[in-house]
Amino acid sequence: MFPGKHEDRRFKTARFEAICSLVLTVLYFMWWYGFAYHGTDSGPENYHYFMGFPGWFFFSCVLGPFLFCFIAWAMVNLLFKEVSLSPKEEDDGRD
Amino acid sequence: MEGINVSVIVPVALYLIGIYVMAVYCNKRLSRSDDFMEEYFIGSRGMGGFVLAMTLVATYTSASSFIGGPGVAYKMGLGWVLLAMIQVPTAWLTLGVLGKKFAIVARRIGAVTVNDVFRARYESPAVVIAGSVSLLAFFVAAMTAQFIGGARLFQGMTGLSYNTGLAIFAVTVIAYTTVGGFRAVALTDALQGVVMIVGTTALLFGIVSMGGGMENVVATLRDINPDLITPHGPDGFISKPFILSFWVLVCLGVVGLPHTAVRCMGYRDSRSMHGAMVIGTFVLAFVMLGMHLCGALGRAVVPGIEVGDTIMPILSLKVLPPVVAGIFLAGPLAGVMSTIDSQLILASATIVKDIYVNYVSPESVSSERGIKKVRIMSLAATAMIGTVVLLAAFRPPELIVWINIFAFGGMQAAFLWPLVLGLYWKRANGKGALASMVTGVFTYITMASTMKNFMGMNVIIPTLLVGLVAFVLVSLWSKRPDDSVIDLFWME
């Protein structure tokens, strides 16, 4: 369709990174949902406590976000590529 | 809360002065700049990682995160904190999804607004005009809510009247945004982000120590009402369909907010973006957890507060020493200001760049005199929109959190699909985008005003579904985009 034209490799990188970000969001959702609703329907009298918080709250809202900050850091460092942002793709792929 | 509280006013005044100084510095940069519009509306794309992270978080955390949200948490308990934590992914999600592609395309076409990108992608004046109109309408609603929130806070803590508080607060925001442009907005956002973190920490620490440790505070909550420490809230108010629909409204849909999206094209290099994803996530998680937890736990320390929006100011005055309370007040004030400023500058850019320069007088950017005129118009537009919103806020409605959520949903209805599909679906075209915007906004407004929820969910769910279906069907039905567009958005 476009003789002599290739897809800009940086846009492939961007698409891959967008998918990674979505996947990480899904993982966070599963963590958040799993801990928030696991065993909490039985009522507060059966709760366990961690650091003063009800267990579901500690894992879902305190530990979870902290952990995912770390995972986000790992994702960016391991999977994301540094690319130039200039209008045309350059050979070295660096700023 | 009789009389004027001097020891609270002093730290706040110092803080406001600091902001004015920043604005003057940015104005100096502005007068030295070669390209006025690039500098005024996007800060010449120079944001580093820390500033990008802070401006993203500060723009996103608004009056509802600091005043409305914690106010509801006070009534609903830990379940509402659970709802607030849905927002944790927004920093990595917005930057990750729009991120590099948006930044590169914006540089290719010299875009300074989201509508600029639409103009290049969809080649349709109707899309740009629909975008501009909905942006202005929803921004005015959102900014009004923010102004009211800021003024209430000012009133509650300093003892000045609502109108005086509103005037001081609003004039500060309008002045620094008008004078300094995007650079001032981003820099003050960074400062405001830091102040928010300090304020959150102070208040949380104050509440927990006053309540005699976390265990005691939670035990007191349980004694007031055991439902306060469950994820379901009192009387099961926070039902699963309700809370799950917020995943769309305050997490996934946030990608479609134009004032956060525009930040995704204003950063310096990909290293800044990577840094911002990590720092932004951390700060956002911390501030959201801290603020809402303050609201929820505050009920154990200061029970019996009735009006939702006054809970945070009352709480901080009771719990903190006055000077520290003043510093704390600066935190939420910062959250509010930093949302208004970014909406203000983007609204101004919409009027000047998307409407005036694009369609009224395209030749104005090619002559010396025309550029001067655009300069004056930009400053005037910023000041004028600010004033309109200020006037609207003099007669405040009751609970600001709902106005804000309404405007939030409206923007997503208009912008989410055209943005995301425009970047990642080659077949998306102007007719599809227009259909999606029109049906989305229409569905949202009718549903939001006629029914409270849709089968237990927030109305944003059916809205976005309708918008998506309209987009896909109409795009497939009409002709594919020109090769030149595909070139611009996909090829090297």
GROMACS .gro file of N, CA and C in nm, chain B residues 14-107:
model
  282
  109LEU      N    1   0.200   3.346   5.248
  109LEU     CA    2   0.337   3.325   5.201
  109LEU      C    3   0.337   3.234   5.079
  110TYR      N    4   0.254   3.132   5.086
  110TYR     CA    5   0.244   3.037   4.977
  110TYR      C    6   0.194   3.103   4.849
  111LEU      N    7   0.091   3.186   4.864
  111LEU     CA    8   0.037   3.255   4.746
  111LEU      C    9   0.142   3.349   4.686
  112ILE      N   10   0.220   3.417   4.773
  112ILE     CA   11   0.324   3.506   4.722
  112ILE      C   12   0.427   3.426   4.641
  113GLY      N   13   0.464   3.309   4.694
  113GLY     CA   14   0.557   3.223   4.621
  113GLY      C   15   0.508   3.192   4.480
  114ILE      N   16   0.379   3.171   4.469
  114ILE     CA   17   0.321   3.139   4.339
  114ILE      C   18   0.328   3.258   4.244
  115TYR      N   19   0.302   3.378   4.298
  115TYR     CA   20   0.311   3.498   4.213
  115TYR      C   21   0.452   3.516   4.160
  116VAL      N   22   0.553   3.490   4.246
  116VAL     CA   23   0.692   3.504   4.202
  116VAL      C   24   0.721   3.411   4.085
  117MET      N   25   0.673   3.286   4.096
  117MET     CA   26   0.692   3.191   3.988
  117MET      C   27   0.631   3.240   3.857
  118ALA      N   28   0.512   3.299   3.867
  118ALA     CA   29   0.443   3.346   3.747
  118ALA      C   30   0.523   3.455   3.678
  119VAL      N   31   0.582   3.545   3.758
  119VAL     CA   32   0.660   3.654   3.698
  119VAL      C   33   0.782   3.598   3.626
  120TYR      N   34   0.848   3.498   3.689
  120TYR     CA   35   0.963   3.433   3.626
  120TYR      C   36   0.922   3.374   3.491
  121CYS      N   37   0.806   3.306   3.488
  121CYS     CA   38   0.763   3.242   3.364
  121CYS      C   39   0.727   3.344   3.257
  122ASN      N   40   0.678   3.458   3.302
  122ASN     CA   41   0.645   3.562   3.206
  122ASN      C   42   0.772   3.614   3.139
  123LYS      N   43   0.882   3.621   3.213
  123LYS     CA   44   1.011   3.660   3.155
  123LYS      C   45   1.050   3.561   3.045
  124ARG      N   46   1.036   3.430   3.075
  124ARG     CA   47   1.068   3.328   2.976
  124ARG      C   48   0.982   3.346   2.852
  125LEU      N   49   0.857   3.383   2.877
  125LEU     CA   50   0.760   3.397   2.769
  125LEU      C   51   0.799   3.510   2.675
  126SER      N   52   0.845   3.621   2.732
  126SER     CA   53   0.877   3.734   2.645
  126SER      C   54   1.006   3.709   2.567
  127ARG      N   55   1.090   3.615   2.617
  127ARG     CA   56   1.214   3.585   2.543
  127ARG      C   57   1.192   3.479   2.435
  128SER      N   58   1.078   3.409   2.441
  128SER     CA   59   1.060   3.294   2.354
  128SER      C   60   1.036   3.332   2.208
  129ASP      N   61   1.087   3.247   2.115
  129ASP     CA   62   1.069   3.274   1.972
  129ASP      C   63   0.929   3.238   1.925
  130ASP      N   64   0.875   3.130   1.979
  130ASP     CA   65   0.744   3.084   1.934
  130ASP      C   66   0.645   3.102   2.048
  131PHE      N   67   0.567   3.208   2.040
  131PHE     CA   68   0.480   3.242   2.151
  131PHE      C   69   0.384   3.128   2.186
  132MET      N   70   0.317   3.073   2.084
  132MET     CA   71   0.213   2.974   2.114
  132MET      C   72   0.271   2.846   2.173
  133GLU      N   73   0.385   2.800   2.121
  133GLU     CA   74   0.451   2.681   2.178
  133GLU      C   75   0.485   2.704   2.325
  134GLU      N   76   0.532   2.825   2.356
  134GLU     CA   77   0.571   2.853   2.493
  134GLU      C   78   0.450   2.872   2.583
  135TYR      N   79   0.353   2.953   2.537
  135TYR     CA   80   0.241   2.988   2.624
  135TYR      C   81   0.150   2.869   2.649
  136PHE      N   82   0.124   2.789   2.549
  136PHE     CA   83   0.026   2.682   2.563
  136PHE      C   84   0.085   2.545   2.597
  137ILE      N   85   0.217   2.525   2.576
  137ILE     CA   86   0.272   2.393   2.606
  137ILE      C   87   0.412   2.403   2.668
  138GLY      N   88   0.454   2.525   2.705
  138GLY     CA   89   0.583   2.543   2.773
  138GLY      C   90   0.702   2.496   2.691
  139SER      N   91   0.691   2.510   2.557
  139SER     CA   92   0.796   2.467   2.464
  139SER      C   93   0.837   2.321   2.482
  140ARG      N   94   0.745   2.238   2.528
  140ARG     CA   95   0.768   2.094   2.545
  140ARG      C   96   0.895   2.065   2.624
  141GLY      N   97   0.911   2.131   2.738
  141GLY     CA   98   1.037   2.118   2.811
  141GLY      C   99   1.027   2.048   2.945
  142MET      N  100   0.912   1.986   2.977
  142MET     CA  101   0.897   1.930   3.112
  142MET      C  102   0.986   1.809   3.134
  143GLY      N  103   1.056   1.807   3.247
  143GLY     CA  104   1.132   1.690   3.289
  143GLY      C  105   1.043   1.594   3.365
  144GLY      N  106   1.102   1.483   3.409
  144GLY     CA  107   1.024   1.376   3.473
  144GLY      C  108   0.951   1.420   3.598
  145PHE      N  109   1.021   1.491   3.686
  145PHE     CA  110   0.959   1.528   3.812
  145PHE      C  111   0.844   1.626   3.790
  146VAL      N  112   0.867   1.728   3.709
  146VAL     CA  113   0.762   1.826   3.683
  146VAL      C  114   0.644   1.761   3.612
  147LEU      N  115   0.672   1.672   3.516
  147LEU     CA  116   0.564   1.604   3.445
  147LEU      C  117   0.480   1.521   3.542
  148ALA      N  118   0.546   1.446   3.630
  148ALA     CA  119   0.474   1.364   3.726
  148ALA      C  120   0.386   1.451   3.814
  149MET      N  121   0.443   1.558   3.866
  149MET     CA  122   0.370   1.642   3.959
  149MET      C  123   0.254   1.715   3.892
  150THR      N  124   0.278   1.763   3.770
  150THR     CA  125   0.172   1.838   3.703
  150THR      C  126   0.057   1.743   3.666
  151LEU      N  127   0.092   1.621   3.632
  151LEU     CA  128  -0.012   1.523   3.599
  151LEU      C  129  -0.097   1.491   3.723
  152VAL      N  130  -0.029   1.464   3.833
  152VAL     CA  131  -0.100   1.430   3.956
  152VAL      C  132  -0.180   1.550   4.006
  153ALA      N  133  -0.116   1.667   4.005
  153ALA     CA  134  -0.182   1.785   4.060
  153ALA      C  135  -0.303   1.824   3.975
  154THR      N  136  -0.289   1.810   3.844
  154THR     CA  137  -0.401   1.842   3.757
  154THR      C  138  -0.517   1.748   3.783
  155TYR      N  139  -0.482   1.624   3.806
  155TYR     CA  140  -0.582   1.522   3.820
  155TYR      C  141  -0.650   1.526   3.957
  156THR      N  142  -0.572   1.546   4.062
  156THR     CA  143  -0.633   1.554   4.195
  156THR      C  144  -0.694   1.693   4.211
  157SER      N  145  -0.823   1.696   4.235
  157SER     CA  146  -0.890   1.824   4.230
  157SER      C  147  -0.965   1.847   4.360
  158ALA      N  148  -1.057   1.940   4.355
  158ALA     CA  149  -1.137   1.969   4.474
  158ALA      C  150  -1.205   1.843   4.524
  159SER      N  151  -1.246   1.755   4.433
  159SER     CA  152  -1.318   1.638   4.481
  159SER      C  153  -1.227   1.539   4.552
  160SER      N  154  -1.095   1.539   4.517
  160SER     CA  155  -1.007   1.449   4.591
  160SER      C  156  -0.975   1.503   4.729
  161PHE      N  157  -0.987   1.635   4.747
  161PHE     CA  158  -0.943   1.694   4.873
  161PHE      C  159  -1.056   1.736   4.964
  162ILE      N  160  -1.170   1.765   4.905
  162ILE     CA  161  -1.278   1.816   4.987
  162ILE      C  162  -1.399   1.725   4.975
  163GLY      N  163  -1.450   1.710   4.854
  163GLY     CA  164  -1.567   1.626   4.835
  163GLY      C  165  -1.542   1.481   4.871
  164GLY      N  166  -1.436   1.421   4.811
  164GLY     CA  167  -1.407   1.279   4.832
  164GLY      C  168  -1.390   1.242   4.978
  165PRO      N  169  -1.297   1.308   5.051
  165PRO     CA  170  -1.282   1.280   5.194
  165PRO      C  171  -1.410   1.306   5.271
  166GLY      N  172  -1.489   1.404   5.225
  166GLY     CA  173  -1.617   1.430   5.290
  166GLY      C  174  -1.709   1.309   5.282
  167VAL      N  175  -1.714   1.247   5.165
  167VAL     CA  176  -1.797   1.127   5.151
  167VAL      C  177  -1.736   1.012   5.231
  168ALA      N  178  -1.602   1.003   5.231
  168ALA     CA  179  -1.535   0.897   5.307
  168ALA      C  180  -1.571   0.906   5.456
  169TYR      N  181  -1.586   1.028   5.504
  169TYR     CA  182  -1.626   1.048   5.643
  169TYR      C  183  -1.758   0.978   5.672
  170LYS      N  184  -1.849   0.983   5.575
  170LYS     CA  185  -1.980   0.920   5.596
  170LYS      C  186  -1.982   0.772   5.563
  171MET      N  187  -1.898   0.731   5.468
  171MET     CA  188  -1.904   0.594   5.417
  171MET      C  189  -1.797   0.503   5.477
  172GLY      N  190  -1.696   0.561   5.536
  172GLY     CA  191  -1.591   0.480   5.598
  172GLY      C  192  -1.490   0.424   5.498
  173LEU      N  193  -1.426   0.315   5.534
  173LEU     CA  194  -1.314   0.261   5.455
  173LEU      C  195  -1.356   0.217   5.315
  174GLY      N  196  -1.484   0.184   5.296
  174GLY     CA  197  -1.531   0.144   5.164
  174GLY      C  198  -1.507   0.254   5.060
  175TRP      N  199  -1.518   0.380   5.103
  175TRP     CA  200  -1.498   0.489   5.008
  175TRP      C  201  -1.350   0.510   4.977
  176VAL      N  202  -1.264   0.472   5.073
  176VAL     CA  203  -1.120   0.475   5.045
  176VAL      C  204  -1.087   0.369   4.940
  177LEU      N  205  -1.153   0.255   4.951
  177LEU     CA  206  -1.137   0.150   4.850
  177LEU      C  207  -1.171   0.205   4.712
  178LEU      N  208  -1.280   0.282   4.705
  178LEU     CA  209  -1.320   0.341   4.578
  178LEU      C  210  -1.213   0.439   4.528
  179ALA      N  211  -1.159   0.517   4.621
  179ALA     CA  212  -1.057   0.616   4.581
  179ALA      C  213  -0.934   0.548   4.523
  180MET      N  214  -0.901   0.430   4.573
  180MET     CA  215  -0.778   0.364   4.529
  180MET      C  216  -0.788   0.309   4.387
  181ILE      N  217  -0.905   0.316   4.328
  181ILE     CA  218  -0.920   0.280   4.188
  181ILE      C  219  -0.834   0.370   4.100
  182GLN      N  220  -0.802   0.488   4.154
  182GLN     CA  221  -0.730   0.586   4.071
  182GLN      C  222  -0.581   0.563   4.062
  183VAL      N  223  -0.530   0.464   4.136
  183VAL     CA  224  -0.385   0.441   4.137
  183VAL      C  225  -0.323   0.423   3.997
  184PRO      N  226  -0.385   0.345   3.905
  184PRO     CA  227  -0.318   0.326   3.776
  184PRO      C  228  -0.318   0.446   3.683
  185THR      N  229  -0.392   0.553   3.712
  185THR     CA  230  -0.410   0.658   3.611
  185THR      C  231  -0.281   0.718   3.557
  186ALA      N  232  -0.179   0.733   3.643
  186ALA     CA  233  -0.056   0.797   3.595
  186ALA      C  234   0.014   0.708   3.491
  187TRP      N  235   0.032   0.579   3.526
  187TRP     CA  236   0.101   0.493   3.427
  187TRP      C  237   0.012   0.465   3.307
  188LEU      N  238  -0.119   0.464   3.329
  188LEU     CA  239  -0.210   0.433   3.220
  188LEU      C  240  -0.215   0.548   3.117
  189THR      N  241  -0.236   0.669   3.165
  189THR     CA  242  -0.243   0.783   3.073
  189THR      C  243  -0.114   0.799   2.995
  190LEU      N  244  -0.001   0.798   3.068
  190LEU     CA  245   0.127   0.816   2.999
  190LEU      C  246   0.160   0.696   2.912
  191GLY      N  247   0.125   0.576   2.959
  191GLY     CA  248   0.158   0.457   2.883
  191GLY      C  249   0.076   0.446   2.756
  192VAL      N  250  -0.051   0.480   2.761
  192VAL     CA  251  -0.137   0.464   2.644
  192VAL      C  252  -0.116   0.577   2.543
  193LEU      N  253  -0.120   0.703   2.590
  193LEU     CA  254  -0.102   0.814   2.495
  193LEU      C  255   0.046   0.835   2.469
  194GLY      N  256   0.119   0.843   2.577
  194GLY     CA  257   0.264   0.862   2.585
  194GLY      C  258   0.339   0.895   2.459
  195LYS      N  259   0.422   0.802   2.417
  195LYS     CA  260   0.521   0.834   2.313
  195LYS      C  261   0.455   0.867   2.180
  196LYS      N  262   0.352   0.794   2.144
  196LYS     CA  263   0.291   0.817   2.014
  196LYS      C  264   0.234   0.958   2.005
  197PHE      N  265   0.164   0.997   2.110
  197PHE     CA  266   0.103   1.129   2.115
  197PHE      C  267   0.211   1.238   2.107
  198ALA      N  268   0.319   1.217   2.181
  198ALA     CA  269   0.427   1.316   2.185
  198ALA      C  270   0.492   1.330   2.048
  199ILE      N  271   0.516   1.217   1.981
  199ILE     CA  272   0.583   1.224   1.851
  199ILE      C  273   0.492   1.288   1.747
  200VAL      N  274   0.366   1.244   1.745
  200VAL     CA  275   0.272   1.301   1.648
  200VAL      C  276   0.255   1.451   1.671
  201ALA      N  277   0.246   1.490   1.799
  201ALA     CA  278   0.229   1.632   1.830
  201ALA      C  279   0.346   1.713   1.777
  202ARG      N  280   0.467   1.657   1.787
  202ARG     CA  281   0.583   1.729   1.735
  202ARG      C  282   0.580   1.734   1.582
   0.00000   0.00000   0.00000
